[in-house]
mmCIF file of C-alpha atoms and ligand atoms in Angstrom:
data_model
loop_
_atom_site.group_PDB
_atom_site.id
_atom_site.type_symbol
_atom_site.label_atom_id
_atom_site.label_comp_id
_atom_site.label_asym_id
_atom_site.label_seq_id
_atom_site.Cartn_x
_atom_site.Cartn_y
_atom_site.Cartn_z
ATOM 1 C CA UNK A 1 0.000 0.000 0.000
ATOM 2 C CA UNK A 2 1.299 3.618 -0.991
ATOM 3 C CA UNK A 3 1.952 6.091 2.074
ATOM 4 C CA UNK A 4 0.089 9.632 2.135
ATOM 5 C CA UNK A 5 2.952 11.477 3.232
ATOM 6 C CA UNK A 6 0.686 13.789 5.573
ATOM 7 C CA UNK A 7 -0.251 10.654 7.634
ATOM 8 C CA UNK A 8 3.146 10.219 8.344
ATOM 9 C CA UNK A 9 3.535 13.274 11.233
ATOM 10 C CA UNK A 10 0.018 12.994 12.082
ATOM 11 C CA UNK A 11 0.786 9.553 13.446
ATOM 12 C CA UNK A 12 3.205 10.537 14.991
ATOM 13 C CA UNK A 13 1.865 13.618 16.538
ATOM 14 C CA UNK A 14 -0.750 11.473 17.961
ATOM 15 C CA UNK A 15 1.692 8.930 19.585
ATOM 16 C CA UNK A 16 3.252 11.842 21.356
ATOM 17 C CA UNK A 17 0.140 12.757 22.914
ATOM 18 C CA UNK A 18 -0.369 9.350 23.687
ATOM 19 C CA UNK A 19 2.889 9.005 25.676
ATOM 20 C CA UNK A 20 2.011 12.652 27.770
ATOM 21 C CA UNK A 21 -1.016 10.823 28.728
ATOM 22 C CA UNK A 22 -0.089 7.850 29.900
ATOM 23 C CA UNK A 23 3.225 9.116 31.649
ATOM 24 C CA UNK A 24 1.631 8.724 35.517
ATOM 25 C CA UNK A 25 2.074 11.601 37.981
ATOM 26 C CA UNK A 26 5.676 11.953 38.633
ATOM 27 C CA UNK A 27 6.872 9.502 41.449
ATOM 28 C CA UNK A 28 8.455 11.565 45.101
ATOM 29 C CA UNK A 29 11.902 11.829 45.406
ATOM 30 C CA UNK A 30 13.818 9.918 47.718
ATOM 31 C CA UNK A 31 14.136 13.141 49.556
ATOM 32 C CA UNK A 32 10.466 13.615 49.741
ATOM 33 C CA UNK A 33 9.682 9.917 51.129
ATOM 34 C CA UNK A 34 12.330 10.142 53.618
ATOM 35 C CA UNK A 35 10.870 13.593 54.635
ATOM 36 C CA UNK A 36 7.156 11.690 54.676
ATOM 37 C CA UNK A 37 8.642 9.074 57.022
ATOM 38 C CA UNK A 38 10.302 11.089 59.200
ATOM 39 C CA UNK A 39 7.872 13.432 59.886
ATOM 40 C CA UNK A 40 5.530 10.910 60.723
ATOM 41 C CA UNK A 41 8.029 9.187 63.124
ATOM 42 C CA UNK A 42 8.647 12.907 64.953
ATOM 43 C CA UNK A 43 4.686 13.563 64.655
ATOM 44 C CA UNK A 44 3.939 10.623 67.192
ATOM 45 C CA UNK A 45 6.941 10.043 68.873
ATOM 46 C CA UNK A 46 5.630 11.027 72.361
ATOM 47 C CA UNK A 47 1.702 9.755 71.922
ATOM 48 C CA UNK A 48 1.100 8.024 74.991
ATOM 49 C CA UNK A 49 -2.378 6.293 73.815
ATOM 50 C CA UNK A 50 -3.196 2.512 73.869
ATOM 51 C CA UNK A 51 -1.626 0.032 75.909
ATOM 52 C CA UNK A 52 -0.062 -3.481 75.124
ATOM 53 C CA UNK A 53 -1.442 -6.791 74.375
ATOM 54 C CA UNK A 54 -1.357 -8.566 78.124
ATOM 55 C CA UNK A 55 -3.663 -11.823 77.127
ATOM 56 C CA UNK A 56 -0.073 -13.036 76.195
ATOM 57 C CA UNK A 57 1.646 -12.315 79.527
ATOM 58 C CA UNK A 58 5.128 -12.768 77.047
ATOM 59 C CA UNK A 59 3.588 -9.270 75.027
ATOM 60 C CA UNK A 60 2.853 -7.001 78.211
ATOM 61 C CA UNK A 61 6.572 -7.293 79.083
ATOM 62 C CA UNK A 62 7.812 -5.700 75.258
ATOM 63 C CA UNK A 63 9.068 -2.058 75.887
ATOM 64 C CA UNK A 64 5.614 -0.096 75.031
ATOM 65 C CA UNK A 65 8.336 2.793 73.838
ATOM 66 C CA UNK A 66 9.291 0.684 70.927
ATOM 67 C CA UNK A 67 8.526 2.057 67.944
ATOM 68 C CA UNK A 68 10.098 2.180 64.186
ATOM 69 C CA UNK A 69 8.754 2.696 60.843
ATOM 70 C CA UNK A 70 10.497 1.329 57.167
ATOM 71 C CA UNK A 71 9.337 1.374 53.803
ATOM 72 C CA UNK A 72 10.424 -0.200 51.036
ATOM 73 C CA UNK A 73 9.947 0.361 47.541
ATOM 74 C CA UNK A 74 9.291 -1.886 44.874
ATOM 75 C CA UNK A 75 12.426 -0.500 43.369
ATOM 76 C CA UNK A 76 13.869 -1.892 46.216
ATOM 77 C CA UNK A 77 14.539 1.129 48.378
ATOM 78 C CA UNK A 78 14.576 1.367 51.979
ATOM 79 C CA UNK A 79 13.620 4.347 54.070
ATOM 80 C CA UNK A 80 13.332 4.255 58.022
ATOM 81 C CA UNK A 81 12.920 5.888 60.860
ATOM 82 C CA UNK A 82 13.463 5.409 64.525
ATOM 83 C CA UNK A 83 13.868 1.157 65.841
ATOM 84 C CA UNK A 84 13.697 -0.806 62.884
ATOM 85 C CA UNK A 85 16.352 -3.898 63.927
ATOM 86 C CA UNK A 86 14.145 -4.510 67.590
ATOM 87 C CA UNK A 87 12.274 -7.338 66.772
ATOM 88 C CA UNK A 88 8.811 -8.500 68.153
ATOM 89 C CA UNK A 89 6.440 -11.332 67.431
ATOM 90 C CA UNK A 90 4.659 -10.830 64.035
ATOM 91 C CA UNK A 91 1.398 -12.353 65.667
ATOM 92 C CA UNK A 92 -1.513 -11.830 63.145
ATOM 93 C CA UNK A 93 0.502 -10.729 60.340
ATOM 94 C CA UNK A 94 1.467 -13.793 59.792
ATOM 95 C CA UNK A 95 -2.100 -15.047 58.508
ATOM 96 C CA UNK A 96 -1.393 -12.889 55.551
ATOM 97 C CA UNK A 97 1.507 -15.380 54.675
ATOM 98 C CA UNK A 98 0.036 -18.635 55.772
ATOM 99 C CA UNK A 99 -2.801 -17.826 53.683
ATOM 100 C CA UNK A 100 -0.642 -17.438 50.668
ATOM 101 C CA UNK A 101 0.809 -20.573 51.479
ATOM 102 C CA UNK A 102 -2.545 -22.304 50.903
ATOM 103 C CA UNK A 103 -3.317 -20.470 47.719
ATOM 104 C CA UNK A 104 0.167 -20.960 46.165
ATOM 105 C CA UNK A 105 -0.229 -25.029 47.292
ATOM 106 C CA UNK A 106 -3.666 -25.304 46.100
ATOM 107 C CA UNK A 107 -5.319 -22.484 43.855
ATOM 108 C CA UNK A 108 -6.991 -19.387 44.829
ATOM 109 C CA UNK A 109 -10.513 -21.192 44.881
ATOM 110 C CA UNK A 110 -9.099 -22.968 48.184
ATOM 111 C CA UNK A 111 -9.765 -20.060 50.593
ATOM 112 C CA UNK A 112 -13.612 -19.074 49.398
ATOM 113 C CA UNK A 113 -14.385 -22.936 49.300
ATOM 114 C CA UNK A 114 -13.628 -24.061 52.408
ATOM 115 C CA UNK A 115 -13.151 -20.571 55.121
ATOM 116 C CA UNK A 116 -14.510 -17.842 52.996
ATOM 117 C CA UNK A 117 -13.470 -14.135 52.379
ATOM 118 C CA UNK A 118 -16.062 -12.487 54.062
ATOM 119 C CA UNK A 119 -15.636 -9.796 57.330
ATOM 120 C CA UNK A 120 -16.754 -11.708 60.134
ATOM 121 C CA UNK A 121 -17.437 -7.428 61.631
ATOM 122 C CA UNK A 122 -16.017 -9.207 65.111
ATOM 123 C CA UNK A 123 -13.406 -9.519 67.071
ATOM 124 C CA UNK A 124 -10.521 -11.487 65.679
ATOM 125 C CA UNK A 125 -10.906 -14.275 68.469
ATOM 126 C CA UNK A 126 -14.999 -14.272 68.028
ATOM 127 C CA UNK A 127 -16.675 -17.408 68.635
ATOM 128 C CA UNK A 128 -19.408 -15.894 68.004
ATOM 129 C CA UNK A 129 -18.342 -15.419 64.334
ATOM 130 C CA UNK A 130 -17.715 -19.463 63.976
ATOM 131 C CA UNK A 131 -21.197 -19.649 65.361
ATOM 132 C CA UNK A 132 -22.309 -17.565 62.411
ATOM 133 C CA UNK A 133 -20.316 -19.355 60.313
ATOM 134 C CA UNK A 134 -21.664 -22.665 60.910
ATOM 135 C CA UNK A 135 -25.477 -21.395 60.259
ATOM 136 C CA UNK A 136 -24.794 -19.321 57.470
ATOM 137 C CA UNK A 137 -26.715 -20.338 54.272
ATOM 138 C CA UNK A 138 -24.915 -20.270 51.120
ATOM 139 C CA UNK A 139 -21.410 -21.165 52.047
ATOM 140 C CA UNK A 140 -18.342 -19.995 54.204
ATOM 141 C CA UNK A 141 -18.767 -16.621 55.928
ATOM 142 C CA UNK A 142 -15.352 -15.892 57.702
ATOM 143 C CA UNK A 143 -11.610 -15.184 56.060
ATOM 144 C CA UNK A 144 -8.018 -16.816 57.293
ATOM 145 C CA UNK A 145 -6.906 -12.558 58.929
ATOM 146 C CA UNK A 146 -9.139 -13.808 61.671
ATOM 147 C CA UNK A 147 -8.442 -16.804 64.198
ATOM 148 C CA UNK A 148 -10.991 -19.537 63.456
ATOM 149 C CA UNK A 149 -10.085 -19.251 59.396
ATOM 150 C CA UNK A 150 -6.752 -18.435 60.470
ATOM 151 C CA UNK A 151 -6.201 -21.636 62.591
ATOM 152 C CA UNK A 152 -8.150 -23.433 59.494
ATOM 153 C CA UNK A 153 -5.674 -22.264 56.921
ATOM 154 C CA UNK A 154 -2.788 -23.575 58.913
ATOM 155 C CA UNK A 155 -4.685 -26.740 59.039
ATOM 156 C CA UNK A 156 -4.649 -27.188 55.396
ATOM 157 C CA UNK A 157 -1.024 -26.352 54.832
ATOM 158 C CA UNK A 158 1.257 -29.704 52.849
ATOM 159 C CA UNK A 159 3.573 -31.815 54.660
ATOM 160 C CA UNK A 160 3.656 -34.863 56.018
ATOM 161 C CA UNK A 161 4.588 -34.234 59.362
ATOM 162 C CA UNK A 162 4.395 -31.186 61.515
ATOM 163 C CA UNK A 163 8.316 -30.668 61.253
ATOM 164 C CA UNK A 164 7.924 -30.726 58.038
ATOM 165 C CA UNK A 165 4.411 -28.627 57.548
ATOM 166 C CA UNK A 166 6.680 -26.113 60.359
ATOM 167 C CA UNK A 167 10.019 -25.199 58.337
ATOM 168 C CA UNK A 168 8.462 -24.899 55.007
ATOM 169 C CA UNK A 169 5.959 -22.478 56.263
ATOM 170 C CA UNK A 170 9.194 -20.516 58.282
ATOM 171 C CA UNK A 171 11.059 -21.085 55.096
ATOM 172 C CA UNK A 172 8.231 -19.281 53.123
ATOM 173 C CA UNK A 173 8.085 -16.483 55.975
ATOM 174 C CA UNK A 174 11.981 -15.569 55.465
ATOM 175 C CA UNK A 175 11.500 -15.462 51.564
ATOM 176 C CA UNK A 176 8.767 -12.764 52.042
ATOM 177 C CA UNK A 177 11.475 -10.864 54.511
ATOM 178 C CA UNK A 178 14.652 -11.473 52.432
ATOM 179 C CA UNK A 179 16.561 -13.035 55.680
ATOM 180 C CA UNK A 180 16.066 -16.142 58.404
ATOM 181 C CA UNK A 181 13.447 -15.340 60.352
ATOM 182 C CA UNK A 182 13.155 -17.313 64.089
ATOM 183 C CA UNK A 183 10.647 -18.033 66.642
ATOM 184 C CA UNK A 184 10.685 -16.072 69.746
ATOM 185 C CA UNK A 185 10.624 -18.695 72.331
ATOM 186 C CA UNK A 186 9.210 -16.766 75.511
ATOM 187 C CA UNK A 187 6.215 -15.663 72.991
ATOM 188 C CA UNK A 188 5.757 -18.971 72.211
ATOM 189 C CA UNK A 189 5.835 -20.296 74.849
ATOM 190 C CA UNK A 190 3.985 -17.715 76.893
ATOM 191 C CA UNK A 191 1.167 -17.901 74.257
ATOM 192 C CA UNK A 192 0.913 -21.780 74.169
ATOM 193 C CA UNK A 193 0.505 -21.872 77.879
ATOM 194 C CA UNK A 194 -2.538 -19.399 78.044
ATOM 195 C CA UNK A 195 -4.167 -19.842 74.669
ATOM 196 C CA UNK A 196 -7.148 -22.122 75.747
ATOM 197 C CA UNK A 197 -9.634 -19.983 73.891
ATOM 198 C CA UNK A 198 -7.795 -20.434 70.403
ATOM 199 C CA UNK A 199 -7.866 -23.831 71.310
ATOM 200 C CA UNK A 200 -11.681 -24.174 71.571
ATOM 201 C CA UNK A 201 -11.675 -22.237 68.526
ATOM 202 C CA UNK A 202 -9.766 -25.262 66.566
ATOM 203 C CA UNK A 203 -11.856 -27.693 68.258
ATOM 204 C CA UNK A 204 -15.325 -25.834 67.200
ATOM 205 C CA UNK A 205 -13.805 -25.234 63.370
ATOM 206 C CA UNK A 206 -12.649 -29.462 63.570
ATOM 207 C CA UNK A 207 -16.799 -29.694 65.107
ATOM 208 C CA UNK A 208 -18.370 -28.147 62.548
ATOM 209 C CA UNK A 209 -16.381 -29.631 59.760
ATOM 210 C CA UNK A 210 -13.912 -26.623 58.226
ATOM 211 C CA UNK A 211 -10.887 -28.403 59.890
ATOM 212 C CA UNK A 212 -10.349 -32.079 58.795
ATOM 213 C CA UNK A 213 -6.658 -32.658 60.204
ATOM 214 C CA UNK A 214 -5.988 -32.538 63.530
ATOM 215 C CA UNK A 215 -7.380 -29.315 65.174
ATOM 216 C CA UNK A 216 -4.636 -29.428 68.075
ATOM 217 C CA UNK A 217 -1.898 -29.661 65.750
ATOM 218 C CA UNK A 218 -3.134 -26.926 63.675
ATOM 219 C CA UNK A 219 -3.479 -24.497 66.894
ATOM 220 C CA UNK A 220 -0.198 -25.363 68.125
ATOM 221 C CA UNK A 221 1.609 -24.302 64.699
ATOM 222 C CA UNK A 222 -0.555 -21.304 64.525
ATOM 223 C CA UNK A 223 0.523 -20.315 67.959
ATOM 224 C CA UNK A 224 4.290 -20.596 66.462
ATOM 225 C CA UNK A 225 3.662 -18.877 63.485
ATOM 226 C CA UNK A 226 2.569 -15.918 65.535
ATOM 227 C CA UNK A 227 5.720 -16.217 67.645
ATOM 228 C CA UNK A 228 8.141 -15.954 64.852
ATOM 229 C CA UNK A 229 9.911 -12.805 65.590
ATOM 230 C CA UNK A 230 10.010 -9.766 63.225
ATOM 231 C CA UNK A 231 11.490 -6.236 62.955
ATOM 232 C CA UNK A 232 10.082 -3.319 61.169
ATOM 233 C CA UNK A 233 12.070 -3.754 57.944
ATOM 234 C CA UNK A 234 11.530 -7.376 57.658
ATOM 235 C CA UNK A 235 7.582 -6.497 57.930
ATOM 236 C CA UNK A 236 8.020 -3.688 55.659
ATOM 237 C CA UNK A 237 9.857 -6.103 52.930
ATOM 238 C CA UNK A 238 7.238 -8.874 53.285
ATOM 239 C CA UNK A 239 4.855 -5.651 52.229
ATOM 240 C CA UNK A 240 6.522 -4.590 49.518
ATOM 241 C CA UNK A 241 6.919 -8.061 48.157
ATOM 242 C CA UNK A 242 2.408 -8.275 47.821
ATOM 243 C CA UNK A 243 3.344 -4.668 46.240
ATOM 244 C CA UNK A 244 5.507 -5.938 44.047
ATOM 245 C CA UNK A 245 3.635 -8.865 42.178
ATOM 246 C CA UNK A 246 5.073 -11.126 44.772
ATOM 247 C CA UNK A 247 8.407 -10.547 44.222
ATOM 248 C CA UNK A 248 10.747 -9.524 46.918
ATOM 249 C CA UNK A 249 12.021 -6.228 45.487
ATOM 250 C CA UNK A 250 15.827 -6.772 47.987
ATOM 251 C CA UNK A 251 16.208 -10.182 46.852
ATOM 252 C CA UNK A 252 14.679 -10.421 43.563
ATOM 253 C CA UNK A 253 12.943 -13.907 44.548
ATOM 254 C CA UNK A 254 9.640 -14.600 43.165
ATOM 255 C CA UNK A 255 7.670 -15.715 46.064
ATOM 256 C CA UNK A 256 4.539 -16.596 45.172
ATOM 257 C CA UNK A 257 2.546 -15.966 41.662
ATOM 258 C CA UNK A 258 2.204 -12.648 40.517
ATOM 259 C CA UNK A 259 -1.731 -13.885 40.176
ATOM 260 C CA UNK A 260 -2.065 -14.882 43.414
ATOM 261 C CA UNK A 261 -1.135 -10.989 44.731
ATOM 262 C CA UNK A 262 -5.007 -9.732 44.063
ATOM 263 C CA UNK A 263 -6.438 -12.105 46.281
ATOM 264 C CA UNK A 264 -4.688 -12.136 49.144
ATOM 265 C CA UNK A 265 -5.031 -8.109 49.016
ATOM 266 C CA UNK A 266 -8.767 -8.441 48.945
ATOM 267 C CA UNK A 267 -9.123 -10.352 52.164
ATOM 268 C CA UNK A 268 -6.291 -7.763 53.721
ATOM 269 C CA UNK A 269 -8.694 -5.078 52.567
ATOM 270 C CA UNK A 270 -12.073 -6.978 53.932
ATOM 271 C CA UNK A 271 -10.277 -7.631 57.277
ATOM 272 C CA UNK A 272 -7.110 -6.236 57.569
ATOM 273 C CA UNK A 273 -7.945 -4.854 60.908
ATOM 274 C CA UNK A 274 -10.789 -6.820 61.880
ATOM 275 C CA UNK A 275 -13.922 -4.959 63.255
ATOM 276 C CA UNK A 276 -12.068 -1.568 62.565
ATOM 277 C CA UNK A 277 -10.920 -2.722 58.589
ATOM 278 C CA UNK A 278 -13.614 -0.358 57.293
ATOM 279 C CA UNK A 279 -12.644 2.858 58.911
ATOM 280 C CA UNK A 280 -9.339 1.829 58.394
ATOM 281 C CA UNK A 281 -9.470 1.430 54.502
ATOM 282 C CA UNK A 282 -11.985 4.543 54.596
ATOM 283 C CA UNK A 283 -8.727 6.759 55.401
ATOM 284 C CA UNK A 284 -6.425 5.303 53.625
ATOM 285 C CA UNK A 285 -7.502 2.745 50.791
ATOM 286 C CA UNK A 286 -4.618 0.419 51.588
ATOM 287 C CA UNK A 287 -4.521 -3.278 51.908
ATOM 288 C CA UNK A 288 -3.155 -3.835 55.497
ATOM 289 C CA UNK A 289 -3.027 -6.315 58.364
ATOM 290 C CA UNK A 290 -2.217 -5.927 61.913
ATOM 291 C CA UNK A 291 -1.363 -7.776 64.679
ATOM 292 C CA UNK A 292 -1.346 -7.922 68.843
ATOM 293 C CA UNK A 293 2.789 -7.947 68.699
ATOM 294 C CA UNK A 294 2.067 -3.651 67.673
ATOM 295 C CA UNK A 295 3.240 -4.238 63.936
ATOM 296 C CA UNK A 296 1.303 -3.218 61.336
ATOM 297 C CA UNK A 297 1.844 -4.191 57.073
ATOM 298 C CA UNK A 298 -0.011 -1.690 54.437
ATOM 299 C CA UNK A 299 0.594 -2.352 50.764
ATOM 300 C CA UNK A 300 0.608 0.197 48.082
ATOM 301 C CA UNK A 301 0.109 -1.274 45.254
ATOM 302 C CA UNK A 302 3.159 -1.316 42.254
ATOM 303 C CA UNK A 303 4.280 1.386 44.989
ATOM 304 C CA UNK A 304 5.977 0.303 48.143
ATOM 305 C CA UNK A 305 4.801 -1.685 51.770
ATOM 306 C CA UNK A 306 5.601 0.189 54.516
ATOM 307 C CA UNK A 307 5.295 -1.451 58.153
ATOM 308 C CA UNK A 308 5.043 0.341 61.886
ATOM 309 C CA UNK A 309 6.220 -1.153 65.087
ATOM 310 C CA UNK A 310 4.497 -0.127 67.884
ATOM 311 C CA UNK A 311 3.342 -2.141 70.610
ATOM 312 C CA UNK A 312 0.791 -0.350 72.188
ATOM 313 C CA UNK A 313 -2.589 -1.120 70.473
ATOM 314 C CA UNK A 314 -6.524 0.442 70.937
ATOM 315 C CA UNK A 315 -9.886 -1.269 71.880
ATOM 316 C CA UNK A 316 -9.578 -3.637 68.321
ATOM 317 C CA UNK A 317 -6.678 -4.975 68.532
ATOM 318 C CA UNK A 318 -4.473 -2.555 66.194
ATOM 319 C CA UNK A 319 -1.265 -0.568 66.917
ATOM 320 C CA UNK A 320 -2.466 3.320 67.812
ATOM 321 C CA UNK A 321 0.864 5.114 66.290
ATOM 322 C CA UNK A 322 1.229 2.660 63.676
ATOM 323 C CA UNK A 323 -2.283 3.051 62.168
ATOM 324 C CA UNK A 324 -1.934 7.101 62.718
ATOM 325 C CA UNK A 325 2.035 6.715 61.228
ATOM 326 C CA UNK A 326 1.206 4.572 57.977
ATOM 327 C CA UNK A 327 -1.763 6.915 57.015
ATOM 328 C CA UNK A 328 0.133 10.200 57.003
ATOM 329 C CA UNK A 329 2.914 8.663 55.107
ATOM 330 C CA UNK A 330 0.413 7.270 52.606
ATOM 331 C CA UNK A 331 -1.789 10.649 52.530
ATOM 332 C CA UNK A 332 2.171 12.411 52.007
ATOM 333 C CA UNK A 333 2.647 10.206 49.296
ATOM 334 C CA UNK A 334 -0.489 10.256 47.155
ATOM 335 C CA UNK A 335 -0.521 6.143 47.904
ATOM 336 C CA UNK A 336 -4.355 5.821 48.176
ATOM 337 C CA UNK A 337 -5.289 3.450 45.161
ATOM 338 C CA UNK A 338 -8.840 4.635 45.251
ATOM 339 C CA UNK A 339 -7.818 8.361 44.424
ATOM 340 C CA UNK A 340 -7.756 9.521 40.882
ATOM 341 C CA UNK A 341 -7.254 12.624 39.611
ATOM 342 C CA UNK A 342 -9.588 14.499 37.152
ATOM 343 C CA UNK A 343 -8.497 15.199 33.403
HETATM 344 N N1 LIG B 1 -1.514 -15.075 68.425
HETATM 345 C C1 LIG B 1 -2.574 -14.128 68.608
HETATM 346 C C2 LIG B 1 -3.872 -14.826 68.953
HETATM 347 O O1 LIG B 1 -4.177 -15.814 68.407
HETATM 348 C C3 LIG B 1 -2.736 -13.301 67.356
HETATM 349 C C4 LIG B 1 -3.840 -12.311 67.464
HETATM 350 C C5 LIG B 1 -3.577 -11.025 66.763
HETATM 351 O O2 LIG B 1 -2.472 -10.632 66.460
HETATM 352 N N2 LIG B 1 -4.636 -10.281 66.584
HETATM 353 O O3 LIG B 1 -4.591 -14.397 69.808
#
């Protein structure tokens, strides 16, 4: 075919407009995200509110001062500010990883089949909410952020014996944080003396038929799970990695399947932060999940995770500074997925 020679710089004309419009928003310098960070740090550096977990005797003892932020990119850049090498139990952030565990051995249909990816709107330890469960019409109404579909996704993890089921799930844990993570003892052994109530909850879940190994077994590696000990960077890495189509942006290991990112986000978004995920997600739009050690995980999507330490925690369960640290940082940085701008 013969070439008008006027179509030649229209074409291109138009691809030039093209690339203006799809060139996103111009990304913060490293100066600026630094300056978000530490300004956040400064901001709540003295707020007294909230008080530590005591149900685990082991978590009332952790210094309530404690208190660090990181973010990392998913350009692999790390910022920080304040205590990010003190580590603490990772407690209920762990759920996130277990559950992507299950979905990488067994397909994303595993979770909504058998536990569900609904908000239970309760506590995280509601038996109440397995009560609901059991009745509800229609399938599954609970997720795996909360204990009885948390203690139910451990259940269904491979292996043929616990030793086994244990180090590949600690193995998968230190992939998400780019080092060798370990189990604080006292934790877990503080927790596995006094945790009678998750205990009931395994036995209920194994009752009513969402467990079908054995429900103690399940508890007691859910209990060590929770004691494996974290510090603000390795929380902020394991972040980044769901931010980064689950690839760990320091290492450069593909953890899981880039498909299997969307998922797992959904459920943080649905209950994150249990009965406080909507208000949560109302301020900031981000993915997150907390837990009674005072860290807290918030994804930004093909943007960074960021993670706060911070042991003290409010009336649900979640870390006062970190909640109030991560949503400045996000606001400072435009990170809100929900947010567009107007042409
Ligand atoms: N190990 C804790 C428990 O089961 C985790 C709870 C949490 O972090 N919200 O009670």
């Amino acid at each position: 075919m013969r070439r008008i020679p006027i179509l030649r710089p229209l074409a291109l004309a138009a691809v030039a407009v093209a690339l203006v419009l799809a060139v996103p928003a111009p990304a913060q310098t490293p100066e600026e995200i630094q300056k978000a960070v530490s300004a956040a740090y400064e901001k709540y550096k003295d707020l007294k509110e909230g008080a530590n977990a005591d149900y685990i005797p082991a978590l009332a003892r952790v210094d309530p001062k404690l208190y660090g932020i990181a973010l990392v990119t998913v350009d692999g850049k790390v910022y920080a500010a304040g205590d990010v090498k003190t580590e603490v139990s990772i407690q209920s952030i762990s759920k996130v990883f277990t559950m992507a565990k299950v979905i990488e051995e067994q397909g994303l249909d595993a979770i909504p089949k058998t536990i569900g990816v609904d908000a239970t709107g309760m506590r995280f330890n509601s038996i109440i909410a397995v009560e609901l469960a059991k009745k509800a019409l229609g399938g599954p109404e609970i997720n795996p952020l909360v204990n009885p579909g948390a203690i139910t996704a451990t259940s269904m993890l491979k292996g043929a014996t616990r030793d086994e089921i244990w180090k590949g799930l600690l193995a998968f844990y230190s992939d998400f944080a780019g080092r060798p993570l370990a189990v604080n003892a006292e934790v877990f052994k503080s927790e596995s003396d006094t945790n009678q109530r998750n205990q009931a909850i395994g036995y209920l879940m194994h009752a009513y038929g969402f467990i079908k190994a054995d429900p103690m077994r399940a508890t007691d590696i859910y209990t060590e799970q929770c004691s494996v000990n974290v510090n603000a960077k390795d929380l902020a890495t394991m972040a980044a990695s769901l931010a980064n189509g689950g690839k760990n942006p320091l290492t450069g290991k593909q953890v899981i399947q880039t498909g299997n990112v969307p998922g797992l986000l959904a459920v943080m978004v649905t209950a994150g932060l249990y009965d406080d995920s909507g208000k949560w997600y109302y301020r900031t739009g981000l993915p997150a999940k907390s837990g009674v050690g005072g860290g807290i995980i918030a994804v930004s999507p093909g943007k960074f995770g960021i993670a706060v330490i911070s042991p003290p925690l409010d009336d649900a369960g979640n870390s006062v500074r970190a909640q109030k640290a991560i949503t400045d940082i996000s606001n400072a940085l435009k990170a809100n997925p929900l947010a567009s701008t107007p042409r």
